[in-house]
Short mmCIF file of C-alpha atoms and ligand atoms in Angstrom, two decimals:
data_model
loop_
_atom_site.label_atom_id
_atom_site.label_comp_id
_atom_site.label_asym_id
_atom_site.label_seq_id
_atom_site.Cartn_x
_atom_site.Cartn_y
_atom_site.Cartn_z
CA MET A 1262 24.39 -5.98 -31.52
CA HIS A 1263 21.63 -5.94 -29.69
CA GLY A 1264 18.78 -8.50 -30.59
CA GLU A 1265 15.62 -8.85 -31.71
CA TRP A 1266 12.59 -10.73 -31.04
CA SER A 1267 11.63 -13.47 -33.54
CA THR A 1268 8.31 -12.04 -34.00
CA ARG A 1269 5.27 -10.63 -32.81
CA LEU A 1270 4.38 -13.42 -31.03
CA ALA A 1271 7.53 -13.39 -29.32
CA PHE A 1272 7.19 -9.85 -27.58
CA ILE A 1273 3.56 -10.73 -26.65
CA LEU A 1274 4.38 -14.13 -25.23
CA ALA A 1275 7.78 -12.67 -23.55
CA ALA A 1276 5.92 -9.48 -22.47
CA THR A 1277 2.93 -11.64 -21.15
CA GLY A 1278 6.12 -14.05 -18.86
CA SER A 1279 6.54 -10.98 -17.58
CA ALA A 1280 2.82 -9.92 -16.90
CA VAL A 1281 1.48 -12.43 -15.88
CA GLY A 1282 2.86 -13.55 -12.49
CA LEU A 1283 2.20 -13.83 -8.95
CA GLY A 1284 0.57 -10.33 -9.14
CA ASN A 1285 -2.47 -11.71 -10.50
CA ILE A 1286 -2.86 -14.35 -8.35
CA TRP A 1287 -0.96 -14.22 -5.20
CA ARG A 1288 -1.41 -10.66 -4.63
CA PHE A 1289 -4.22 -8.86 -6.78
CA PRO A 1290 -6.39 -12.16 -4.32
CA TYR A 1291 -5.61 -10.90 -1.64
CA THR A 1292 -5.11 -7.09 -1.53
CA THR A 1293 -8.42 -7.29 -3.11
CA GLY A 1294 -10.11 -8.89 0.02
CA GLU A 1295 -7.88 -6.60 2.15
CA TYR A 1296 -9.45 -3.42 0.52
CA GLY A 1297 -13.14 -4.87 0.61
CA GLY A 1298 -13.93 -6.48 -3.44
CA GLY A 1299 -15.94 -5.15 -5.53
CA ALA A 1300 -14.86 -1.06 -5.68
CA PHE A 1301 -11.35 -1.78 -5.20
CA VAL A 1302 -11.42 -3.94 -8.49
CA LEU A 1303 -13.42 -1.52 -10.15
CA VAL A 1304 -11.06 0.71 -9.59
CA TYR A 1305 -7.94 -1.55 -10.54
CA LEU A 1306 -9.56 -2.29 -14.10
CA LEU A 1307 -10.52 1.55 -14.21
CA CYS A 1308 -6.82 1.67 -13.59
CA VAL A 1309 -5.84 -0.35 -15.83
CA ALA A 1310 -7.93 1.05 -19.17
CA GLY A 1311 -6.78 4.83 -18.46
CA ILE A 1312 -3.76 4.38 -16.86
CA GLY A 1313 -2.57 1.18 -17.71
CA ILE A 1314 -2.03 0.99 -20.98
CA PRO A 1315 -1.34 4.47 -22.58
CA ILE A 1316 1.60 3.98 -20.83
CA MET A 1317 2.47 0.03 -21.76
CA MET A 1318 2.53 1.77 -25.55
CA ALA A 1319 4.57 4.57 -24.05
CA GLU A 1320 7.20 2.20 -22.45
CA VAL A 1321 7.48 -0.11 -25.32
CA MET A 1322 7.70 3.39 -27.54
CA LEU A 1323 9.87 4.64 -26.09
CA GLY A 1324 11.97 1.42 -26.00
CA ARG A 1325 11.87 0.26 -28.75
CA ARG A 1326 13.09 4.15 -30.67
CA GLY A 1327 15.95 3.62 -27.44
CA ARG A 1328 17.30 0.29 -28.17
CA GLN A 1329 18.98 -0.24 -25.12
CA SER A 1330 18.92 -0.56 -21.25
CA PRO A 1331 15.76 1.83 -19.65
CA ILE A 1332 18.96 4.40 -18.80
CA ASN A 1333 20.21 4.78 -21.52
CA THR A 1334 17.57 4.47 -23.49
CA MET A 1335 15.74 7.83 -21.13
CA ARG A 1336 19.05 9.56 -22.04
CA THR A 1337 19.76 8.42 -25.48
CA LEU A 1338 15.90 9.96 -26.43
CA ALA A 1339 16.77 13.11 -24.37
CA SER A 1340 19.64 14.03 -25.81
CA GLU A 1341 18.10 13.35 -29.42
CA GLU A 1342 15.18 15.26 -28.33
CA GLY A 1343 17.89 18.39 -26.84
CA LYS A 1344 16.19 17.70 -22.92
CA SER A 1345 18.00 17.38 -20.15
CA PRO A 1346 20.44 13.81 -19.74
CA ALA A 1347 18.44 14.03 -15.85
CA TRP A 1348 15.92 12.02 -18.08
CA GLN A 1349 18.38 8.76 -17.69
CA LEU A 1350 17.10 8.93 -13.58
CA LEU A 1351 13.98 7.05 -14.52
CA GLY A 1352 16.13 4.11 -15.22
CA TRP A 1353 17.54 4.81 -12.25
CA LEU A 1354 14.79 5.06 -10.75
CA GLY A 1355 13.31 1.58 -12.37
CA ILE A 1356 16.01 0.08 -10.71
CA VAL A 1357 15.45 0.48 -7.28
CA ALA A 1358 12.43 0.03 -7.56
CA GLY A 1359 13.39 -3.01 -9.86
CA PHE A 1360 16.09 -4.48 -7.02
CA THR A 1361 13.42 -4.26 -4.44
CA ILE A 1362 10.53 -5.62 -6.06
CA LEU A 1363 12.55 -8.71 -6.88
CA SER A 1364 13.14 -9.51 -3.19
CA PHE A 1365 10.74 -10.19 -2.47
CA TYR A 1366 9.17 -11.66 -5.01
CA SER A 1367 11.89 -14.30 -5.03
CA VAL A 1368 10.61 -14.83 -1.44
CA VAL A 1369 7.04 -15.46 -1.97
CA ALA A 1370 8.53 -17.86 -5.55
CA GLY A 1371 10.15 -19.71 -2.38
CA TRP A 1372 6.79 -20.05 -1.06
CA THR A 1373 5.36 -21.22 -4.23
CA LEU A 1374 7.67 -23.92 -4.66
CA ALA A 1375 7.92 -24.99 -1.47
CA TYR A 1376 4.32 -25.61 -2.34
CA VAL A 1377 5.06 -27.84 -5.12
CA PHE A 1378 6.77 -30.42 -3.24
CA ARG A 1379 4.30 -29.60 -0.08
CA THR A 1380 1.08 -30.21 -2.42
CA ALA A 1381 2.81 -33.76 -3.68
CA SER A 1382 3.69 -35.33 -0.56
CA GLY A 1383 -0.87 -35.21 -0.59
CA VAL A 1384 -0.83 -33.45 3.19
CA PHE A 1385 -3.91 -31.72 2.11
CA GLN A 1386 -5.18 -34.61 1.28
CA GLY A 1387 -9.05 -33.84 3.38
CA ALA A 1388 -6.94 -31.36 5.09
CA THR A 1389 -9.42 -28.55 6.52
CA ALA A 1390 -8.76 -25.08 6.06
CA ASP A 1391 -7.02 -24.34 10.61
CA GLY A 1392 -4.94 -27.84 8.74
CA VAL A 1393 -3.97 -26.09 5.86
CA THR A 1394 -3.62 -22.29 7.78
CA SER A 1395 -0.33 -24.23 10.02
CA ILE A 1396 0.84 -25.63 7.61
CA PHE A 1397 1.32 -22.16 6.38
CA GLY A 1398 2.30 -20.76 9.56
CA ASN A 1399 5.22 -23.59 9.79
CA LEU A 1400 6.77 -22.44 6.15
CA VAL A 1401 6.89 -18.64 7.27
CA GLY A 1402 7.80 -18.89 10.49
CA ASP A 1403 11.04 -21.27 8.83
CA PRO A 1404 13.90 -18.49 7.75
CA GLU A 1405 15.89 -21.61 7.44
CA ARG A 1406 13.55 -22.71 4.95
CA LEU A 1407 12.49 -19.71 3.14
CA LEU A 1408 15.89 -19.04 2.75
CA ALA A 1409 16.65 -22.00 1.01
CA TRP A 1410 13.57 -21.98 -1.31
CA HIS A 1411 14.68 -18.27 -2.01
CA THR A 1412 17.89 -19.05 -2.42
CA ILE A 1413 16.94 -21.59 -5.01
CA PHE A 1414 14.53 -18.75 -6.69
CA ILE A 1415 17.07 -16.51 -7.49
CA ALA A 1416 19.79 -19.15 -8.42
CA MET A 1417 16.93 -20.75 -11.43
CA THR A 1418 16.95 -16.23 -12.23
CA ILE A 1419 20.45 -15.79 -12.78
CA VAL A 1420 20.65 -18.65 -15.00
CA VAL A 1421 18.17 -17.91 -17.80
CA VAL A 1422 19.13 -13.78 -17.31
CA SER A 1423 22.63 -14.65 -17.88
CA ARG A 1424 21.70 -16.99 -21.18
CA GLY A 1425 20.18 -13.81 -22.43
CA VAL A 1426 16.48 -13.27 -22.42
CA SER A 1427 14.41 -15.10 -25.31
CA HIS A 1428 16.81 -17.94 -24.85
CA GLY A 1429 13.25 -20.84 -24.24
CA LEU A 1430 11.44 -17.88 -22.50
CA GLU A 1431 9.31 -18.07 -25.61
CA LYS A 1432 9.09 -22.24 -25.27
CA ALA A 1433 7.59 -22.15 -21.47
CA VAL A 1434 5.06 -18.79 -21.57
CA ARG A 1435 3.45 -20.41 -25.14
CA PHE A 1436 2.87 -23.64 -23.50
CA LEU A 1437 3.32 -23.16 -19.36
CA MET A 1438 0.71 -20.02 -19.52
CA PRO A 1439 -2.26 -21.27 -21.15
CA ALA A 1440 -1.53 -24.15 -19.19
CA LEU A 1441 -2.23 -22.72 -16.35
CA PHE A 1442 -4.96 -20.67 -17.45
CA VAL A 1443 -6.78 -23.32 -18.37
CA LEU A 1444 -6.36 -25.02 -14.51
CA LEU A 1445 -7.38 -21.66 -12.81
CA ILE A 1446 -10.33 -22.00 -15.46
CA ALA A 1447 -10.84 -25.35 -13.25
CA MET A 1448 -10.24 -24.16 -10.09
CA VAL A 1449 -12.87 -21.60 -10.98
CA GLY A 1450 -14.90 -24.69 -11.99
CA TYR A 1451 -14.59 -26.21 -8.08
CA ALA A 1452 -16.04 -22.84 -6.36
CA MET A 1453 -18.83 -22.91 -8.15
CA ASN A 1454 -19.61 -26.54 -6.99
CA THR A 1455 -18.74 -24.47 -3.22
CA GLY A 1456 -22.23 -22.89 -2.84
CA TYR A 1457 -20.55 -19.74 -2.41
CA PHE A 1458 -20.16 -18.51 -5.82
CA ALA A 1459 -22.93 -16.40 -6.78
CA ALA A 1460 -21.35 -14.93 -3.11
CA GLY A 1461 -18.18 -14.22 -4.52
CA LEU A 1462 -19.49 -12.82 -7.85
CA GLU A 1463 -21.58 -9.73 -5.70
CA TYR A 1464 -18.05 -9.46 -3.42
CA LEU A 1465 -15.91 -9.38 -6.58
CA PHE A 1466 -18.70 -7.25 -8.43
CA THR A 1467 -20.93 -5.18 -6.69
CA PRO A 1468 -18.63 -2.44 -5.34
CA ASP A 1469 -19.89 -1.04 -1.93
CA PHE A 1470 -17.94 2.44 -2.36
CA SER A 1471 -18.38 2.88 1.61
CA LYS A 1472 -15.48 0.45 1.39
CA LEU A 1473 -13.26 2.14 -0.49
CA THR A 1474 -10.29 3.98 1.46
CA THR A 1475 -7.94 6.36 0.00
CA LYS A 1476 -5.12 4.04 0.32
CA GLY A 1477 -7.46 1.65 -1.48
CA VAL A 1478 -7.73 3.54 -4.34
CA LEU A 1479 -3.39 4.01 -4.56
CA SER A 1480 -3.50 -0.23 -4.02
CA ALA A 1481 -5.42 -0.34 -6.23
CA MET A 1482 -3.22 2.30 -8.93
CA GLY A 1483 -0.32 0.02 -7.59
CA GLN A 1484 -1.60 -2.98 -7.73
CA ALA A 1485 -2.54 -1.85 -12.04
CA PHE A 1486 1.67 -0.79 -12.41
CA PHE A 1487 3.06 -4.30 -10.38
CA SER A 1488 0.52 -6.23 -12.25
CA LEU A 1489 1.31 -5.03 -15.58
CA SER A 1490 4.99 -5.17 -15.04
CA LEU A 1491 5.31 -1.23 -16.25
CA GLY A 1492 7.20 1.46 -14.11
CA MET A 1493 10.20 0.10 -13.93
CA GLY A 1494 11.80 -0.55 -17.34
CA ALA A 1495 10.51 -3.64 -17.90
CA ILE A 1496 8.34 -3.37 -20.20
CA MET A 1497 10.45 -0.85 -21.92
CA ILE A 1498 13.67 -3.03 -22.47
CA TYR A 1499 11.05 -5.95 -24.04
CA GLY A 1500 9.70 -3.56 -25.81
CA SER A 1501 13.39 -3.02 -27.29
CA TYR A 1502 13.78 -5.92 -28.48
CA LEU A 1503 10.71 -5.00 -31.01
CA ASN A 1504 10.98 -5.42 -34.34
CA HIS A 1505 9.53 -1.87 -36.08
CA ARG A 1506 6.52 -3.96 -37.85
CA THR A 1507 4.61 -4.23 -35.02
CA SER A 1508 1.51 -2.63 -33.61
CA ILE A 1509 2.33 -1.11 -30.04
CA ALA A 1510 -0.75 -0.23 -29.19
CA ARG A 1511 -2.62 -3.34 -30.58
CA THR A 1512 0.15 -6.01 -28.43
CA SER A 1513 -0.20 -3.72 -25.57
CA ILE A 1514 -4.28 -3.90 -25.74
CA VAL A 1515 -4.26 -7.68 -26.09
CA ILE A 1516 -1.31 -8.41 -22.47
CA ALA A 1517 -3.16 -5.38 -20.61
CA LEU A 1518 -6.54 -7.59 -21.06
CA MET A 1519 -4.60 -11.08 -20.55
CA ASP A 1520 -2.83 -10.21 -18.05
CA SER A 1521 -5.98 -8.59 -15.96
CA LEU A 1522 -8.23 -11.13 -17.41
CA VAL A 1523 -6.10 -13.97 -15.07
CA ALA A 1524 -6.19 -11.48 -12.00
CA ILE A 1525 -9.70 -12.07 -11.99
CA VAL A 1526 -10.18 -15.64 -12.89
CA SER A 1527 -7.92 -16.47 -9.46
CA ALA A 1528 -9.74 -14.42 -7.27
CA MET A 1529 -12.88 -16.21 -9.11
CA ALA A 1530 -11.82 -19.21 -7.63
CA ILE A 1531 -10.32 -18.32 -4.61
CA PHE A 1532 -13.43 -15.98 -2.82
CA PRO A 1533 -16.01 -18.76 -3.30
CA ILE A 1534 -14.00 -21.17 -1.11
CA ILE A 1535 -13.05 -18.31 1.38
CA PHE A 1536 -16.71 -18.20 1.33
CA ALA A 1537 -17.25 -21.62 1.81
CA ASN A 1538 -15.28 -21.84 4.70
CA ASP A 1539 -16.04 -19.19 6.21
CA LEU A 1540 -13.33 -17.62 6.32
CA ASP A 1541 -11.78 -13.84 5.90
CA PRO A 1542 -11.48 -11.82 2.78
CA GLU A 1543 -8.28 -10.43 4.96
CA LEU A 1544 -6.30 -13.56 5.07
CA GLY A 1545 -2.85 -11.17 3.69
CA PRO A 1546 -0.43 -12.14 1.68
CA GLY A 1547 -1.03 -16.38 2.98
CA MET A 1548 -4.61 -16.02 1.27
CA VAL A 1549 -3.41 -18.74 -2.02
CA PHE A 1550 -1.38 -20.84 0.18
CA LYS A 1551 -4.05 -21.15 2.86
CA VAL A 1552 -7.28 -21.35 0.01
CA LEU A 1553 -6.11 -23.08 -2.96
CA PRO A 1554 -4.50 -26.22 -1.06
CA ILE A 1555 -8.16 -26.87 0.73
CA ALA A 1556 -10.14 -27.01 -2.93
CA PHE A 1557 -6.72 -29.17 -3.68
CA GLY A 1558 -7.72 -31.91 -0.60
CA HIS A 1559 -11.37 -32.36 -1.81
CA MET A 1560 -11.20 -32.43 -5.35
CA PRO A 1561 -10.48 -36.00 -7.18
CA GLY A 1562 -7.14 -35.87 -8.69
CA GLY A 1563 -5.80 -32.76 -6.68
CA THR A 1564 -2.73 -34.11 -4.60
CA PHE A 1565 -2.01 -34.42 -9.06
CA PHE A 1566 -3.90 -30.94 -9.86
CA GLY A 1567 -2.32 -29.02 -6.90
CA THR A 1568 1.07 -30.10 -7.45
CA LEU A 1569 0.93 -29.68 -11.67
CA PHE A 1570 -0.93 -25.62 -10.19
CA PHE A 1571 2.22 -24.84 -8.04
CA VAL A 1572 4.42 -26.24 -10.75
CA LEU A 1573 2.73 -23.65 -13.03
CA LEU A 1574 2.48 -20.53 -10.90
CA VAL A 1575 6.83 -20.90 -10.61
CA PHE A 1576 7.14 -20.82 -13.88
CA ALA A 1577 5.25 -17.73 -14.40
CA ALA A 1578 6.85 -16.20 -11.22
CA TRP A 1579 10.21 -17.65 -13.13
CA THR A 1580 9.29 -15.22 -16.18
CA SER A 1581 8.68 -12.74 -13.91
CA ALA A 1582 11.08 -12.26 -12.08
CA ILE A 1583 13.42 -12.52 -14.73
CA SER A 1584 11.83 -9.29 -16.62
CA LEU A 1585 13.01 -7.75 -13.10
CA LEU A 1586 16.27 -8.42 -13.22
CA GLU A 1587 16.85 -8.29 -16.82
CA PRO A 1588 16.10 -3.94 -16.80
CA VAL A 1589 19.89 -3.88 -14.65
CA VAL A 1590 21.53 -6.76 -16.28
CA ALA A 1591 21.45 -4.94 -19.49
CA TRP A 1592 22.99 -1.26 -18.35
CA LEU A 1593 25.76 -3.61 -16.29
CA VAL A 1594 26.31 -5.11 -20.10
CA GLU A 1595 26.65 -1.71 -21.40
CA ASN A 1596 27.95 0.32 -19.43
CA ARG A 1597 30.37 -1.22 -16.95
CA GLY A 1598 31.19 -4.37 -20.07
CA TYR A 1599 30.30 -7.21 -17.41
CA ASN A 1600 29.77 -10.24 -19.37
CA ARG A 1601 26.10 -11.15 -18.69
CA VAL A 1602 26.74 -13.72 -16.10
CA PHE A 1603 29.14 -12.03 -14.14
CA ALA A 1604 26.22 -8.84 -14.17
CA SER A 1605 23.53 -11.42 -13.32
CA ALA A 1606 25.29 -12.74 -10.82
CA TRP A 1607 26.37 -9.76 -9.32
CA ALA A 1608 22.51 -8.44 -9.07
CA GLY A 1609 21.07 -11.18 -8.48
CA VAL A 1610 23.83 -11.71 -5.26
CA VAL A 1611 22.60 -7.66 -4.57
CA THR A 1612 18.32 -8.98 -4.82
CA TRP A 1613 19.37 -12.00 -2.77
CA LEU A 1614 20.64 -9.67 0.51
CA LEU A 1615 18.14 -7.55 0.16
CA GLY A 1616 15.40 -11.11 -0.22
CA VAL A 1617 16.99 -12.59 3.59
CA VAL A 1618 15.72 -8.94 4.69
CA SER A 1619 12.54 -9.47 4.01
CA LEU A 1620 11.96 -13.17 4.63
CA LEU A 1621 13.54 -11.99 8.46
CA SER A 1622 10.68 -9.96 9.30
CA LEU A 1623 8.16 -12.68 8.62
CA ASN A 1624 10.21 -14.60 11.59
CA ALA A 1625 13.34 -13.83 13.45
CA TRP A 1626 12.52 -9.81 12.60
CA SER A 1627 9.33 -9.81 13.17
CA ASP A 1628 9.00 -6.86 15.80
CA TYR A 1629 10.98 -4.49 13.63
CA LYS A 1630 8.00 -2.02 11.58
CA VAL A 1631 8.19 0.72 9.94
CA PHE A 1632 5.15 3.02 9.40
CA GLY A 1633 3.68 0.13 11.11
CA MET A 1634 4.80 -2.48 8.43
CA GLY A 1635 7.19 -5.34 8.55
CA PHE A 1636 10.30 -5.09 6.68
CA MET A 1637 8.90 -6.75 3.65
CA GLY A 1638 5.44 -5.31 3.40
CA LEU A 1639 7.23 -2.23 3.57
CA PHE A 1640 9.38 -3.03 0.46
CA ASP A 1641 6.05 -4.30 -0.95
CA PHE A 1642 4.39 -0.50 -0.33
CA LEU A 1643 7.27 1.49 -1.29
CA ALA A 1644 8.13 -0.48 -4.62
CA THR A 1645 3.97 -0.86 -5.65
CA ASN A 1646 2.99 2.03 -4.73
CA ILE A 1647 5.63 4.85 -4.52
CA LEU A 1648 8.20 3.63 -6.78
CA LEU A 1649 6.28 1.99 -10.08
CA PRO A 1650 3.49 4.61 -9.92
CA LEU A 1651 5.92 7.78 -9.75
CA GLY A 1652 8.00 6.23 -12.32
CA GLY A 1653 4.82 5.30 -14.36
CA PHE A 1654 3.62 9.46 -13.82
CA LEU A 1655 7.68 10.15 -15.35
CA ILE A 1656 7.07 8.11 -18.02
CA ALA A 1657 4.25 9.46 -19.03
CA ILE A 1658 5.29 13.03 -18.97
CA PHE A 1659 8.83 12.41 -21.08
CA ALA A 1660 5.94 10.05 -23.58
CA GLY A 1661 3.74 13.40 -24.11
CA TRP A 1662 5.55 16.61 -23.77
CA TYR A 1663 8.67 15.94 -23.96
CA LEU A 1664 9.50 13.58 -26.70
CA SER A 1665 7.98 15.56 -29.66
CA ARG A 1666 4.93 14.67 -31.67
CA ALA A 1667 6.38 13.60 -34.58
CA SER A 1668 9.06 11.23 -32.52
CA SER A 1669 6.08 9.37 -31.15
CA LEU A 1670 3.87 9.76 -34.42
CA ASP A 1671 6.50 8.04 -35.93
CA GLU A 1672 7.09 4.81 -33.84
CA LEU A 1673 3.69 4.10 -32.57
CA ASN A 1674 2.65 4.52 -36.40
CA MET A 1675 0.05 4.21 -35.88
CA GLY A 1676 -1.11 7.83 -38.27
CA ASP A 1677 -1.95 10.68 -37.63
CA ARG A 1678 -5.83 9.37 -36.50
CA PHE A 1679 -8.31 9.10 -33.98
CA ALA A 1680 -6.70 6.58 -32.47
CA TYR A 1681 -3.03 8.14 -32.34
CA ARG A 1682 -4.79 11.41 -30.72
CA PHE A 1683 -6.66 9.57 -28.47
CA TRP A 1684 -3.19 7.96 -26.94
CA ARG A 1685 -1.91 11.12 -26.39
CA ALA A 1686 -4.46 12.76 -24.84
CA LEU A 1687 -4.66 10.71 -21.83
CA ILE A 1688 -0.74 10.28 -21.97
CA ARG A 1689 -0.80 14.00 -21.26
CA TYR A 1690 -3.28 15.02 -20.03
CA VAL A 1691 -5.20 12.18 -17.95
CA THR A 1692 -2.87 9.87 -17.01
CA PRO A 1693 -0.47 11.83 -15.11
CA ILE A 1694 -3.36 13.43 -13.30
CA ALA A 1695 -4.95 10.98 -12.27
CA VAL A 1696 -1.96 9.53 -10.68
CA GLY A 1697 -1.00 12.96 -9.61
CA VAL A 1698 -4.69 13.25 -7.75
CA VAL A 1699 -4.37 9.95 -5.86
CA PHE A 1700 -0.57 10.98 -4.70
CA LEU A 1701 -1.68 13.86 -3.39
CA ARG A 1702 -4.17 12.57 -1.28
CA ALA A 1703 -2.80 9.90 -0.33
CA ILE A 1704 -0.18 11.86 0.97
CA LYS A 1705 -2.65 12.93 3.16
CA VAL A 1706 -3.67 10.24 4.29
CA LEU A 1707 -0.81 8.25 5.09
N1 LIG B 945 4.17 -8.16 -13.26
C1 LIG B 945 4.62 -9.04 -12.88
C2 LIG B 945 3.77 -9.92 -11.72
O1 LIG B 945 2.53 -9.57 -11.94
C3 LIG B 945 5.06 -8.62 -11.91
C4 LIG B 945 6.39 -7.28 -12.64
C5 LIG B 945 6.23 -6.63 -11.37
C6 LIG B 945 7.90 -8.05 -13.70
C7 LIG B 945 7.39 -5.21 -11.51
C8 LIG B 945 8.09 -6.63 -13.17
C9 LIG B 945 7.78 -5.49 -13.26
O2 LIG B 945 3.83 -11.15 -10.81
#
C-alpha cells in the first residue's frame, strides 16, 4: 500500500524540492548578515558536511527501513531492534517542529506571493533602496494582506498534500528548480556589475572569528538543519518512499551539495547589492525583499525577471511546505484512519492558526516579546535552533547506537568498507558530540 518513487531521480528531485526553499534564499542570507558573514558561512558549511550529511543518510535509511510515517517508523524500528517504544517520541518531536516551522514559513511564503504581484505591477522600476524598504514595511504592517496571502499559501499546500505528494512534484522540481538557479546566477551577474562584488565575496568568504558568537554557532548549526530539511522527519518520510536499489550515501551528498550551492549563490547575489546601496548587512528577515527589488528596478527586463524570480521562489517554498506537512498527514492516515484529504485539511488548519499568531506579531502584536523576540522570531528560533538539532541528535543516537550495526550495514548497502565505517564513526561520535557541545555552550549564554 505504501507507495514508492518511480526512480532514483524522482527521490532526488523530491528531496531537493524539500531542501531548496526559503531557507536558502530568504533565511540563509539574512542570518549570515546577522552574524557577521564569513565565519558564520564557514561554520554553516562545516555543519552541513560533518553533521548534515551523516544525519541525512541516517534519516533516509531509517525512513526506507520503516516505510511508514516517522512516528510509526520509529516505533517499528525500535521494536525490531528490541528497544523502547519511547523512540516514537522522536516522531512526535518532528510533528511539533513541522507545525511550528510551517506556520511561519507560510507567512513568509505569503510575502513571496505578494511580491509576485508587486513586482509585476512595475512599482520597483527605478526604485531606490528607501522606496523598496517602505514597500516591504507596508506589506508586513498590514495584517489583512498578510492573512490573505498566508491563507492562500496554506490552501495551496493542503491541495497538493491531499492528492499525495508524488503528483506533480517531480515535474515541478525538474523544471522549476533549474530555472530558479539560472535566475540566481543571472542575479550574481548583475551583482558583479555593481562595483561591490569583491566586497561581497570578502564579506562572505573571509572568516572573521571575532564576529562569531556562541549564538552565531548555534544559528549556523540550526540553519544547516533547516536548510537540509533535517531533524523533523521530512527527509525520513521521503526516504520511506525510496526503493531499495538506490544508494543512500551518494544521493544524500548530491542533495546537500545542491542545497548549499543555492544558498551560497543567493548570498553572492544579495550582499554586493547591499554594499552598493550602502545598506546594513543586518537587514533582518526582510532582506531578500528589500534588496533584490532594487536590482529588478534597475536591470533591463527587471519587471519580467523579478516577477519570474518570485514565481519560482513561491514554487521552491511550496515544494518545501509540502514536505513539512507530509509526516503528520501520513500519520493521521495510518493511525487515525482519516482519508488524505481530511487529514491534510486538518493539519493545514492547525498550522494556519499558528501562522496567524506569527503574522500578527509583525504588526498588531508587535509589543509582545518573549525572551526579547516576537512570536514569529520565537517560533523560528525554537524550531530551527532547538527542535531540529535535538531531533537530529536523537536520530544520530538511534541510528548509531540503537540500530544494530547489521541493520545499518544492510540498509545503507554500501559494503563493510571505509565509506560505511566513516559514516558510522561520524554518526556515533562526531555528530552527537558536536550538536551536544553547541547546545551546552548555548545554554550558558542564552
Ligand atoms: N529546507 C526547507 C528550506 O530550506 C525548509 C524545511 C525545513 C523543509 C524542515 C522541511 C523540513 O526552505
